[in-house]
Amino acid sequence: MTHPGVPLRVLSYNVHGQRDDTAALAEVVRGVSPDVVIVQEGPRRFRWRTKSATLAASFGLVVAAGGLPSLGNLLLTSLRVRVTGTRCRRFPLTPGRHLRGAAYADCVVDAAARFTVAGSHLSTDPAERPGQAELFKRDLEAAAHPVIAAADLNEEPGAAAWTVVARRLTDAAVAADRADRLTYSCADPRRRIDALFVDPRITVVDYDVLDTPLTRRASDHFPVLVDLRLPTDA
């Protein structure tokens, strides 16, 4: 089937702070040739700019946005994608908890289709997640272009934060009839907590959770790979 619009391949990946097999991680990403990679648990501390650039280079990509200002959420792009604006958010800190945030980039691909890509990683605390989800959702709804949003939500479909983020967006896994594909953990897959949502104007062509010997070495989360078609009139 031929799908209208501009093709875009997006990978969402919680890289576990690069604490696992980094050679396998680079091989996984390079092997699928994404246009955009939305990273959770990327560099966020000492020398984070250099570390982010090194990670991007290992993937054959460049840094678009994120890092320390978004607390480890990192947006990477191929040279096919032009970035026209970026911003980051930090969610309010609950004493005794980890800081969380989000990264955003406005982009143009092939000089034809505009989109806003966003990435976040919500708290493991169920009391914190809905408030963080509301802030993330507020930013998504304010985006100037059709949204592609990926996150480690730390909860499954139907839970409070997931429901907030998913509102008026398309869950790529559901659109591709692959919502049974689990993303966590690689050692014992039991949950789908890594999600990718798109504006309804964007067509989901294909969706996969990459479960291979390489991905099981590269991180504790499986990567989510989605092929999209973007509208050219948005």
PDB file of C-alpha atoms in Angstrom:
ATOM      1  CA  MET A   1       0.000   0.000   0.000  1.00  0.00           C
ATOM      2  CA  THR A   2       1.235   3.487  -0.882  1.00  0.00           C
ATOM      3  CA  HIS A   3       0.833   6.084   1.862  1.00  0.00           C
ATOM      4  CA  PRO A   4       0.754   9.794   1.000  1.00  0.00           C
ATOM      5  CA  GLY A   5       3.019  12.268   2.747  1.00  0.00           C
ATOM      6  CA  VAL A   6       6.691  12.532   3.649  1.00  0.00           C
ATOM      7  CA  PRO A   7       8.294   9.423   5.231  1.00  0.00           C
ATOM      8  CA  LEU A   8       9.966   9.675   8.622  1.00  0.00           C
ATOM      9  CA  ARG A   9      11.508   6.887  10.696  1.00  0.00           C
ATOM     10  CA  VAL A  10      11.515   7.483  14.460  1.00  0.00           C
ATOM     11  CA  LEU A  11      13.169   5.439  17.209  1.00  0.00           C
ATOM     12  CA  SER A  12      12.338   5.904  20.906  1.00  0.00           C
ATOM     13  CA  TYR A  13      14.896   4.370  23.246  1.00  0.00           C
ATOM     14  CA  ASN A  14      15.543   4.386  26.990  1.00  0.00           C
ATOM     15  CA  VAL A  15      19.297   3.751  26.905  1.00  0.00           C
ATOM     16  CA  HIS A  16      19.630   3.039  30.653  1.00  0.00           C
ATOM     17  CA  GLY A  17      22.267   5.715  31.169  1.00  0.00           C
ATOM     18  CA  GLN A  18      24.555   3.838  28.731  1.00  0.00           C
ATOM     19  CA  ARG A  19      25.324   1.415  31.535  1.00  0.00           C
ATOM     20  CA  ASP A  20      25.051  -1.671  29.340  1.00  0.00           C
ATOM     21  CA  ASP A  21      26.768  -2.729  26.080  1.00  0.00           C
ATOM     22  CA  THR A  22      27.354   0.590  24.288  1.00  0.00           C
ATOM     23  CA  ALA A  23      28.726  -1.095  21.152  1.00  0.00           C
ATOM     24  CA  ALA A  24      25.519  -3.109  20.883  1.00  0.00           C
ATOM     25  CA  LEU A  25      23.517   0.069  21.492  1.00  0.00           C
ATOM     26  CA  ALA A  26      25.212   1.855  18.599  1.00  0.00           C
ATOM     27  CA  GLU A  27      24.789  -1.163  16.336  1.00  0.00           C
ATOM     28  CA  VAL A  28      21.067  -1.365  17.114  1.00  0.00           C
ATOM     29  CA  VAL A  29      20.461   2.266  16.215  1.00  0.00           C
ATOM     30  CA  ARG A  30      22.672   2.369  13.143  1.00  0.00           C
ATOM     31  CA  GLY A  31      21.070  -0.841  11.907  1.00  0.00           C
ATOM     32  CA  VAL A  32      17.620   0.743  11.531  1.00  0.00           C
ATOM     33  CA  SER A  33      18.773   4.109  10.066  1.00  0.00           C
ATOM     34  CA  PRO A  34      16.342   6.398  11.916  1.00  0.00           C
ATOM     35  CA  ASP A  35      15.706  10.023  10.996  1.00  0.00           C
ATOM     36  CA  VAL A  36      14.927  10.910  14.615  1.00  0.00           C
ATOM     37  CA  VAL A  37      15.921   9.219  17.882  1.00  0.00           C
ATOM     38  CA  ILE A  38      14.138  10.164  21.101  1.00  0.00           C
ATOM     39  CA  VAL A  39      16.383   9.139  23.996  1.00  0.00           C
ATOM     40  CA  GLN A  40      15.462   8.671  27.636  1.00  0.00           C
ATOM     41  CA  GLU A  41      18.188   8.390  30.312  1.00  0.00           C
ATOM     42  CA  GLY A  42      20.751  10.125  28.126  1.00  0.00           C
ATOM     43  CA  PRO A  43      23.702  12.206  29.415  1.00  0.00           C
ATOM     44  CA  ARG A  44      22.655  14.733  32.066  1.00  0.00           C
ATOM     45  CA  ARG A  45      25.622  15.332  34.333  1.00  0.00           C
ATOM     46  CA  PHE A  46      29.336  16.256  34.070  1.00  0.00           C
ATOM     47  CA  ARG A  47      30.446  16.898  30.447  1.00  0.00           C
ATOM     48  CA  TRP A  48      26.920  16.155  29.242  1.00  0.00           C
ATOM     49  CA  ARG A  49      27.368  18.137  26.002  1.00  0.00           C
ATOM     50  CA  THR A  50      30.416  16.122  24.979  1.00  0.00           C
ATOM     51  CA  LYS A  51      28.807  12.853  26.038  1.00  0.00           C
ATOM     52  CA  SER A  52      25.602  13.679  24.150  1.00  0.00           C
ATOM     53  CA  ALA A  53      27.573  14.505  21.001  1.00  0.00           C
ATOM     54  CA  THR A  54      29.569  11.283  21.338  1.00  0.00           C
ATOM     55  CA  LEU A  55      26.394   9.243  21.732  1.00  0.00           C
ATOM     56  CA  ALA A  56      24.834  10.930  18.708  1.00  0.00           C
ATOM     57  CA  ALA A  57      27.964  10.335  16.618  1.00  0.00           C
ATOM     58  CA  SER A  58      27.967   6.645  17.571  1.00  0.00           C
ATOM     59  CA  PHE A  59      24.472   6.504  16.052  1.00  0.00           C
ATOM     60  CA  GLY A  60      25.464   8.479  12.947  1.00  0.00           C
ATOM     61  CA  LEU A  61      23.283  11.399  14.093  1.00  0.00           C
ATOM     62  CA  VAL A  62      23.569  14.902  15.582  1.00  0.00           C
ATOM     63  CA  VAL A  63      22.145  16.444  18.752  1.00  0.00           C
ATOM     64  CA  ALA A  64      18.982  18.501  18.232  1.00  0.00           C
ATOM     65  CA  ALA A  65      17.946  19.269  21.818  1.00  0.00           C
ATOM     66  CA  GLY A  66      17.963  18.097  25.418  1.00  0.00           C
ATOM     67  CA  GLY A  67      20.605  16.796  27.779  1.00  0.00           C
ATOM     68  CA  LEU A  68      21.072  18.445  31.163  1.00  0.00           C
ATOM     69  CA  PRO A  69      18.369  21.141  30.627  1.00  0.00           C
ATOM     70  CA  SER A  70      15.782  18.391  30.135  1.00  0.00           C
ATOM     71  CA  LEU A  71      17.358  16.017  32.659  1.00  0.00           C
ATOM     72  CA  GLY A  72      18.541  13.304  30.298  1.00  0.00           C
ATOM     73  CA  ASN A  73      15.898  13.498  27.589  1.00  0.00           C
ATOM     74  CA  LEU A  74      17.766  13.864  24.315  1.00  0.00           C
ATOM     75  CA  LEU A  75      16.555  14.441  20.741  1.00  0.00           C
ATOM     76  CA  LEU A  76      18.858  13.323  17.926  1.00  0.00           C
ATOM     77  CA  THR A  77      18.350  13.765  14.187  1.00  0.00           C
ATOM     78  CA  SER A  78      19.867  12.796  10.871  1.00  0.00           C
ATOM     79  CA  LEU A  79      21.125  15.470   8.499  1.00  0.00           C
ATOM     80  CA  ARG A  80      17.906  14.983   6.537  1.00  0.00           C
ATOM     81  CA  VAL A  81      16.083  16.840   9.326  1.00  0.00           C
ATOM     82  CA  ARG A  82      16.486  20.586   9.878  1.00  0.00           C
ATOM     83  CA  VAL A  83      15.843  21.845  13.418  1.00  0.00           C
ATOM     84  CA  THR A  84      14.239  25.302  13.593  1.00  0.00           C
ATOM     85  CA  GLY A  85      13.697  25.676  17.343  1.00  0.00           C
ATOM     86  CA  THR A  86      14.231  23.885  20.650  1.00  0.00           C
ATOM     87  CA  ARG A  87      13.139  24.119  24.262  1.00  0.00           C
ATOM     88  CA  CYS A  88      13.373  22.091  27.462  1.00  0.00           C
ATOM     89  CA  ARG A  89      11.284  21.699  30.603  1.00  0.00           C
ATOM     90  CA  ARG A  90      12.010  20.522  34.126  1.00  0.00           C
ATOM     91  CA  PHE A  91       9.110  19.214  36.130  1.00  0.00           C
ATOM     92  CA  PRO A  92       8.691  20.468  39.726  1.00  0.00           C
ATOM     93  CA  LEU A  93      10.835  18.556  42.179  1.00  0.00           C
ATOM     94  CA  THR A  94       9.237  16.516  44.916  1.00  0.00           C
ATOM     95  CA  PRO A  95      11.668  16.412  47.876  1.00  0.00           C
ATOM     96  CA  GLY A  96      13.499  13.119  47.997  1.00  0.00           C
ATOM     97  CA  ARG A  97      12.668  12.234  44.383  1.00  0.00           C
ATOM     98  CA  HIS A  98      14.616  12.375  41.109  1.00  0.00           C
ATOM     99  CA  LEU A  99      14.271  15.397  38.847  1.00  0.00           C
ATOM    100  CA  ARG A 100      12.429  14.721  35.575  1.00  0.00           C
ATOM    101  CA  GLY A 101      11.884  16.764  32.438  1.00  0.00           C
ATOM    102  CA  ALA A 102      11.172  16.905  28.715  1.00  0.00           C
ATOM    103  CA  ALA A 103      12.774  18.106  25.481  1.00  0.00           C
ATOM    104  CA  TYR A 104      11.141  19.562  22.359  1.00  0.00           C
ATOM    105  CA  ALA A 105      12.337  20.429  18.852  1.00  0.00           C
ATOM    106  CA  ASP A 106      10.530  21.999  15.905  1.00  0.00           C
ATOM    107  CA  CYS A 107      11.750  20.389  12.697  1.00  0.00           C
ATOM    108  CA  VAL A 108      11.457  20.329   8.914  1.00  0.00           C
ATOM    109  CA  VAL A 109      12.185  17.202   6.886  1.00  0.00           C
ATOM    110  CA  ASP A 110      13.046  17.263   3.176  1.00  0.00           C
ATOM    111  CA  ALA A 111      12.100  20.973   3.208  1.00  0.00           C
ATOM    112  CA  ALA A 112       8.521  19.758   2.855  1.00  0.00           C
ATOM    113  CA  ALA A 113       6.979  18.663   6.154  1.00  0.00           C
ATOM    114  CA  ARG A 114       7.069  20.390   9.525  1.00  0.00           C
ATOM    115  CA  PHE A 115       6.676  18.584  12.841  1.00  0.00           C
ATOM    116  CA  THR A 116       7.419  18.963  16.540  1.00  0.00           C
ATOM    117  CA  VAL A 117       9.225  16.082  18.230  1.00  0.00           C
ATOM    118  CA  ALA A 118       9.072  15.681  22.008  1.00  0.00           C
ATOM    119  CA  GLY A 119      10.540  13.289  24.535  1.00  0.00           C
ATOM    120  CA  SER A 120      10.036  12.743  28.251  1.00  0.00           C
ATOM    121  CA  HIS A 121      10.556  10.274  31.086  1.00  0.00           C
ATOM    122  CA  LEU A 122       7.976  10.349  33.858  1.00  0.00           C
ATOM    123  CA  SER A 123       8.518   9.506  37.507  1.00  0.00           C
ATOM    124  CA  THR A 124       8.415   6.024  38.982  1.00  0.00           C
ATOM    125  CA  ASP A 125       6.196   7.514  41.723  1.00  0.00           C
ATOM    126  CA  PRO A 126       2.500   7.123  40.820  1.00  0.00           C
ATOM    127  CA  ALA A 127       1.649  10.212  42.866  1.00  0.00           C
ATOM    128  CA  GLU A 128       3.994  12.385  40.772  1.00  0.00           C
ATOM    129  CA  ARG A 129       3.273  11.051  37.296  1.00  0.00           C
ATOM    130  CA  PRO A 130      -0.163  12.617  36.578  1.00  0.00           C
ATOM    131  CA  GLY A 131       1.067  16.141  37.328  1.00  0.00           C
ATOM    132  CA  GLN A 132       4.138  15.628  35.142  1.00  0.00           C
ATOM    133  CA  ALA A 133       1.917  14.220  32.405  1.00  0.00           C
ATOM    134  CA  GLU A 134      -0.301  17.314  32.541  1.00  0.00           C
ATOM    135  CA  LEU A 135       2.712  19.603  32.069  1.00  0.00           C
ATOM    136  CA  PHE A 136       4.044  17.486  29.211  1.00  0.00           C
ATOM    137  CA  LYS A 137       0.590  17.432  27.602  1.00  0.00           C
ATOM    138  CA  ARG A 138       0.248  21.202  27.943  1.00  0.00           C
ATOM    139  CA  ASP A 139       3.460  21.632  25.961  1.00  0.00           C
ATOM    140  CA  LEU A 140       2.339  19.146  23.308  1.00  0.00           C
ATOM    141  CA  GLU A 141      -0.961  20.951  22.819  1.00  0.00           C
ATOM    142  CA  ALA A 142       0.872  24.268  22.437  1.00  0.00           C
ATOM    143  CA  ALA A 143       3.150  22.921  19.682  1.00  0.00           C
ATOM    144  CA  ALA A 144       3.108  24.816  16.409  1.00  0.00           C
ATOM    145  CA  HIS A 145       3.280  21.703  14.209  1.00  0.00           C
ATOM    146  CA  PRO A 146       1.950  18.113  14.198  1.00  0.00           C
ATOM    147  CA  VAL A 147       3.424  16.353  17.219  1.00  0.00           C
ATOM    148  CA  ILE A 148       5.506  13.184  17.526  1.00  0.00           C
ATOM    149  CA  ALA A 149       5.847  12.469  21.246  1.00  0.00           C
ATOM    150  CA  ALA A 150       7.663   9.561  22.871  1.00  0.00           C
ATOM    151  CA  ALA A 151       8.162   8.810  26.535  1.00  0.00           C
ATOM    152  CA  ASP A 152       9.024   6.231  29.120  1.00  0.00           C
ATOM    153  CA  LEU A 153       5.786   6.727  31.057  1.00  0.00           C
ATOM    154  CA  ASN A 154       6.637   4.222  33.798  1.00  0.00           C
ATOM    155  CA  GLU A 155       3.070   2.917  33.620  1.00  0.00           C
ATOM    156  CA  GLU A 156       0.867   0.996  31.214  1.00  0.00           C
ATOM    157  CA  PRO A 157      -2.041   1.985  28.940  1.00  0.00           C
ATOM    158  CA  GLY A 158      -5.155   3.046  30.807  1.00  0.00           C
ATOM    159  CA  ALA A 159      -3.312   4.412  33.837  1.00  0.00           C
ATOM    160  CA  ALA A 160      -3.732   8.071  34.783  1.00  0.00           C
ATOM    161  CA  ALA A 161      -0.604   9.649  33.275  1.00  0.00           C
ATOM    162  CA  TRP A 162      -0.756   7.533  30.114  1.00  0.00           C
ATOM    163  CA  THR A 163      -4.373   8.598  29.574  1.00  0.00           C
ATOM    164  CA  VAL A 164      -3.461  12.280  29.924  1.00  0.00           C
ATOM    165  CA  VAL A 165      -0.607  12.146  27.395  1.00  0.00           C
ATOM    166  CA  ALA A 166      -2.589  10.002  24.920  1.00  0.00           C
ATOM    167  CA  ARG A 167      -5.596  12.340  24.843  1.00  0.00           C
ATOM    168  CA  ARG A 168      -6.353  13.478  21.249  1.00  0.00           C
ATOM    169  CA  LEU A 169      -3.237  11.700  19.950  1.00  0.00           C
ATOM    170  CA  THR A 170      -2.769   8.390  18.135  1.00  0.00           C
ATOM    171  CA  ASP A 171      -1.000   5.588  19.999  1.00  0.00           C
ATOM    172  CA  ALA A 172       1.292   4.216  17.276  1.00  0.00           C
ATOM    173  CA  ALA A 173       1.189   0.690  18.700  1.00  0.00           C
ATOM    174  CA  VAL A 174      -2.616   0.629  18.645  1.00  0.00           C
ATOM    175  CA  ALA A 175      -2.734   2.109  15.144  1.00  0.00           C
ATOM    176  CA  ALA A 176      -0.485  -0.695  13.891  1.00  0.00           C
ATOM    177  CA  ASP A 177      -2.401  -3.358  15.868  1.00  0.00           C
ATOM    178  CA  ARG A 178       0.729  -4.195  17.871  1.00  0.00           C
ATOM    179  CA  ALA A 179      -0.221  -3.060  21.346  1.00  0.00           C
ATOM    180  CA  ASP A 180       0.676  -6.531  22.609  1.00  0.00           C
ATOM    181  CA  ARG A 181       4.379  -5.833  22.040  1.00  0.00           C
ATOM    182  CA  LEU A 182       6.035  -5.327  25.449  1.00  0.00           C
ATOM    183  CA  THR A 183       8.886  -2.861  26.007  1.00  0.00           C
ATOM    184  CA  TYR A 184      10.181  -3.581  29.524  1.00  0.00           C
ATOM    185  CA  SER A 185      12.207  -5.218  30.810  1.00  0.00           C
ATOM    186  CA  CYS A 186      14.586  -6.900  28.393  1.00  0.00           C
ATOM    187  CA  ALA A 187      15.397  -9.487  31.057  1.00  0.00           C
ATOM    188  CA  ASP A 188      11.725 -10.281  31.737  1.00  0.00           C
ATOM    189  CA  PRO A 189       9.313  -8.520  29.336  1.00  0.00           C
ATOM    190  CA  ARG A 190       6.011  -7.941  31.121  1.00  0.00           C
ATOM    191  CA  ARG A 191       4.963  -4.316  30.482  1.00  0.00           C
ATOM    192  CA  ARG A 192       4.410  -1.753  27.715  1.00  0.00           C
ATOM    193  CA  ILE A 193       5.600   1.431  29.403  1.00  0.00           C
ATOM    194  CA  ASP A 194       7.420   3.045  26.461  1.00  0.00           C
ATOM    195  CA  ALA A 195       4.981   4.852  24.181  1.00  0.00           C
ATOM    196  CA  LEU A 196       5.016   6.842  20.972  1.00  0.00           C
ATOM    197  CA  PHE A 197       2.069   9.089  20.141  1.00  0.00           C
ATOM    198  CA  VAL A 198       1.423  11.143  17.014  1.00  0.00           C
ATOM    199  CA  ASP A 199      -0.929  13.829  15.828  1.00  0.00           C
ATOM    200  CA  PRO A 200      -3.946  12.267  14.038  1.00  0.00           C
ATOM    201  CA  ARG A 201      -2.797  14.022  10.834  1.00  0.00           C
ATOM    202  CA  ILE A 202       0.302  11.798  10.833  1.00  0.00           C
ATOM    203  CA  THR A 203      -0.056   8.298   9.361  1.00  0.00           C
ATOM    204  CA  VAL A 204       1.441   5.325  11.216  1.00  0.00           C
ATOM    205  CA  VAL A 205       2.831   3.032   8.515  1.00  0.00           C
ATOM    206  CA  ASP A 206       4.608   0.504  10.725  1.00  0.00           C
ATOM    207  CA  TYR A 207       5.464  -0.097  14.387  1.00  0.00           C
ATOM    208  CA  ASP A 208       7.836  -2.547  16.016  1.00  0.00           C
ATOM    209  CA  VAL A 209       9.458  -3.259  19.361  1.00  0.00           C
ATOM    210  CA  LEU A 210      12.941  -4.522  18.558  1.00  0.00           C
ATOM    211  CA  ASP A 211      13.605  -7.694  20.543  1.00  0.00           C
ATOM    212  CA  THR A 212      16.918  -9.152  19.384  1.00  0.00           C
ATOM    213  CA  PRO A 213      20.081 -10.493  21.026  1.00  0.00           C
ATOM    214  CA  LEU A 214      21.644  -7.060  20.439  1.00  0.00           C
ATOM    215  CA  THR A 215      18.810  -5.085  22.059  1.00  0.00           C
ATOM    216  CA  ARG A 216      18.877  -7.405  25.064  1.00  0.00           C
ATOM    217  CA  ARG A 217      22.529  -6.450  25.577  1.00  0.00           C
ATOM    218  CA  ALA A 218      22.164  -2.750  24.814  1.00  0.00           C
ATOM    219  CA  SER A 219      19.710  -1.584  27.513  1.00  0.00           C
ATOM    220  CA  ASP A 220      17.067  -2.708  29.991  1.00  0.00           C
ATOM    221  CA  HIS A 221      14.319  -1.350  27.671  1.00  0.00           C
ATOM    222  CA  PHE A 222      13.539  -2.502  24.145  1.00  0.00           C
ATOM    223  CA  PRO A 223      13.588   0.272  21.527  1.00  0.00           C
ATOM    224  CA  VAL A 224      10.375   1.297  19.759  1.00  0.00           C
ATOM    225  CA  LEU A 225      10.677   1.810  15.991  1.00  0.00           C
ATOM    226  CA  VAL A 226       7.942   3.594  14.053  1.00  0.00           C
ATOM    227  CA  ASP A 227       7.618   4.503  10.375  1.00  0.00           C
ATOM    228  CA  LEU A 228       5.433   7.533   9.750  1.00  0.00           C
ATOM    229  CA  ARG A 229       4.113   9.662   6.901  1.00  0.00           C
ATOM    230  CA  LEU A 230       3.917  13.384   7.619  1.00  0.00           C
ATOM    231  CA  PRO A 231       1.453  15.816   6.048  1.00  0.00           C
ATOM    232  CA  THR A 232       2.967  18.556   3.904  1.00  0.00           C
ATOM    233  CA  ASP A 233       0.287  21.168   4.544  1.00  0.00           C
ATOM    234  CA  ALA A 234       0.555  21.453   8.359  1.00  0.00           C
TER     235      ALA A 234
END
